[in-house]
mmCIF file of C-alpha atoms in Angstrom:
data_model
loop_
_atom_site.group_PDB
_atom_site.id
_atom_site.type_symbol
_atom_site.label_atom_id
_atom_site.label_comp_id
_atom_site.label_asym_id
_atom_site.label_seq_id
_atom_site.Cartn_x
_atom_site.Cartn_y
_atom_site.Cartn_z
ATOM 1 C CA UNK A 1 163.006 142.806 68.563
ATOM 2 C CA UNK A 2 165.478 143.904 70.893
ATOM 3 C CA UNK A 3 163.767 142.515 73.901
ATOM 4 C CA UNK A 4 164.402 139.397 73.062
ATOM 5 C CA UNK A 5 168.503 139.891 73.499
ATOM 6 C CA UNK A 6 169.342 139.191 76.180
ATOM 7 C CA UNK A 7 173.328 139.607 77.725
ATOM 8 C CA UNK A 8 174.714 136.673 79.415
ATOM 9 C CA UNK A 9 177.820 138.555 79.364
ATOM 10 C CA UNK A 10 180.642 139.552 77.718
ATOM 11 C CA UNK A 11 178.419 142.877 76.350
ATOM 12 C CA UNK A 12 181.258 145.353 76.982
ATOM 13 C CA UNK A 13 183.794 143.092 74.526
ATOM 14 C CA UNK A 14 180.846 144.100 71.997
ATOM 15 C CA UNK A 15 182.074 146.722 69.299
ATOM 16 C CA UNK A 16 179.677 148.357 66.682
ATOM 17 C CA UNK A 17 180.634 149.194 62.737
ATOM 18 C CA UNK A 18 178.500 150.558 60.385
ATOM 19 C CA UNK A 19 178.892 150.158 56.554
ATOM 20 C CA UNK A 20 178.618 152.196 53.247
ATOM 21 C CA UNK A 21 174.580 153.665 54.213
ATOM 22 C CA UNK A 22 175.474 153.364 58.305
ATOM 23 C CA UNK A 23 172.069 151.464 58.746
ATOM 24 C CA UNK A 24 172.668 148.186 59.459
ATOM 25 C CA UNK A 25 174.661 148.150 62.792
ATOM 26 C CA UNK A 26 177.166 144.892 62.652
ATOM 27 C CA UNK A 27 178.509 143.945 66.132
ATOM 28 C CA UNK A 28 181.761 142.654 66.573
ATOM 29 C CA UNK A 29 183.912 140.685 69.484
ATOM 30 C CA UNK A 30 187.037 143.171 69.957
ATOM 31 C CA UNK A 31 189.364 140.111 70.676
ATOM 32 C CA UNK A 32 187.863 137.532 68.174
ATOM 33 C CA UNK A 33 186.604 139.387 65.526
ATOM 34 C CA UNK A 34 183.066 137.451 65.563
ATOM 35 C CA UNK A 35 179.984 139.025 64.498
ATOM 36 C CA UNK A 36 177.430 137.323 67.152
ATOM 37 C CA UNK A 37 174.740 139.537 65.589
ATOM 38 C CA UNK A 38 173.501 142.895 64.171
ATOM 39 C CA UNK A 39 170.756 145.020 62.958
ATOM 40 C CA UNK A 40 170.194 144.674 59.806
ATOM 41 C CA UNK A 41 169.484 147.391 56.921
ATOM 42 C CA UNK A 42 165.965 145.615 55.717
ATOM 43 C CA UNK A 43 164.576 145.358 59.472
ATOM 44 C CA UNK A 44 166.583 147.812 61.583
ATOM 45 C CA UNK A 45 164.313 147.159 64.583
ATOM 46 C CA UNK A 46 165.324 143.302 65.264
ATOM 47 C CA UNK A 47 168.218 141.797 64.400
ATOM 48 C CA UNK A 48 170.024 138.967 62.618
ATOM 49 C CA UNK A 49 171.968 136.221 64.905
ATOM 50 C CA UNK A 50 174.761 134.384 63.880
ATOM 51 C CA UNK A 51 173.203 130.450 63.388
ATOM 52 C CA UNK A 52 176.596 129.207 64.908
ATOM 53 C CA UNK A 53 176.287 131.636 68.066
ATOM 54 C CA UNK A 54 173.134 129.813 69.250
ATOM 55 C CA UNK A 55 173.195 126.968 71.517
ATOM 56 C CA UNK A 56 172.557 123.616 69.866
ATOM 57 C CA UNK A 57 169.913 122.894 73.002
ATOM 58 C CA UNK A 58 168.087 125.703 71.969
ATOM 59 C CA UNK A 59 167.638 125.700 68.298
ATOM 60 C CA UNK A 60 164.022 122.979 67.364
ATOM 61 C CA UNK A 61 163.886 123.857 63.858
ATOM 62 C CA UNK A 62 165.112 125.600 61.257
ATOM 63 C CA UNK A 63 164.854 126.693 57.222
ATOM 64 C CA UNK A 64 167.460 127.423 55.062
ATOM 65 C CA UNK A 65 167.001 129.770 52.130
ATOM 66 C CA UNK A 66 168.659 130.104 49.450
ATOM 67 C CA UNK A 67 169.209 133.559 47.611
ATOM 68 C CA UNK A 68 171.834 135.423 45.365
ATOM 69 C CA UNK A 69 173.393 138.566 47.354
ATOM 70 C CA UNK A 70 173.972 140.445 44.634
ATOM 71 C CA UNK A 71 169.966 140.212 44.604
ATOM 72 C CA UNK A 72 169.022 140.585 48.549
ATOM 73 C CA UNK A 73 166.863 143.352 48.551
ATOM 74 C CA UNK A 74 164.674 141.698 46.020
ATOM 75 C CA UNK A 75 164.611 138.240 48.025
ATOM 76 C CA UNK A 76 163.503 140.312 51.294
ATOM 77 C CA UNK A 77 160.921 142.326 49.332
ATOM 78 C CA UNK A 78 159.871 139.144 48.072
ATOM 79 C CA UNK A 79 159.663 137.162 51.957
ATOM 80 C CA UNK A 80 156.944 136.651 54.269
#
């Protein structure tokens, strides 16, 4: 949820695209080009970080799925 961003800083360096259905709201660094996180289409109420934008120290565990992209709507339909 979006309580759980918070902005150290660099928020206003932040730019917003939307593609083809404008649903999923991609962020973007305006200098850099990185996409730290975004809203995605299949849960447009949280969002989706970047694994690499996270600090190490604060990362215990993780899962890694894999799923073909052509197919992701099936693969989130299918999640728990």
């Amino acid at each position: 949820p979006e309580s759980y961003i918070i902005y150290i800083n660099g928020n206003s360096n932040l730019i917003e695209y939307k593609f083809n259905t404008k649903v999923a709201k991609h962020l973007f660094c305006k200098y850099c080009g990185i996409s730290p996180f975004y809203r995605p289409r299949s849960n447009p109420d949280g969002y989706a970080i970047t694994f690499a934008c996270i600090p190490k120290n604060q990362i215990h565990s993780y899962e890694v799925k894999e799923f073909d992209g052509n197919e992701w709507e099936a693969f989130i339909d299918k999640s728990d």
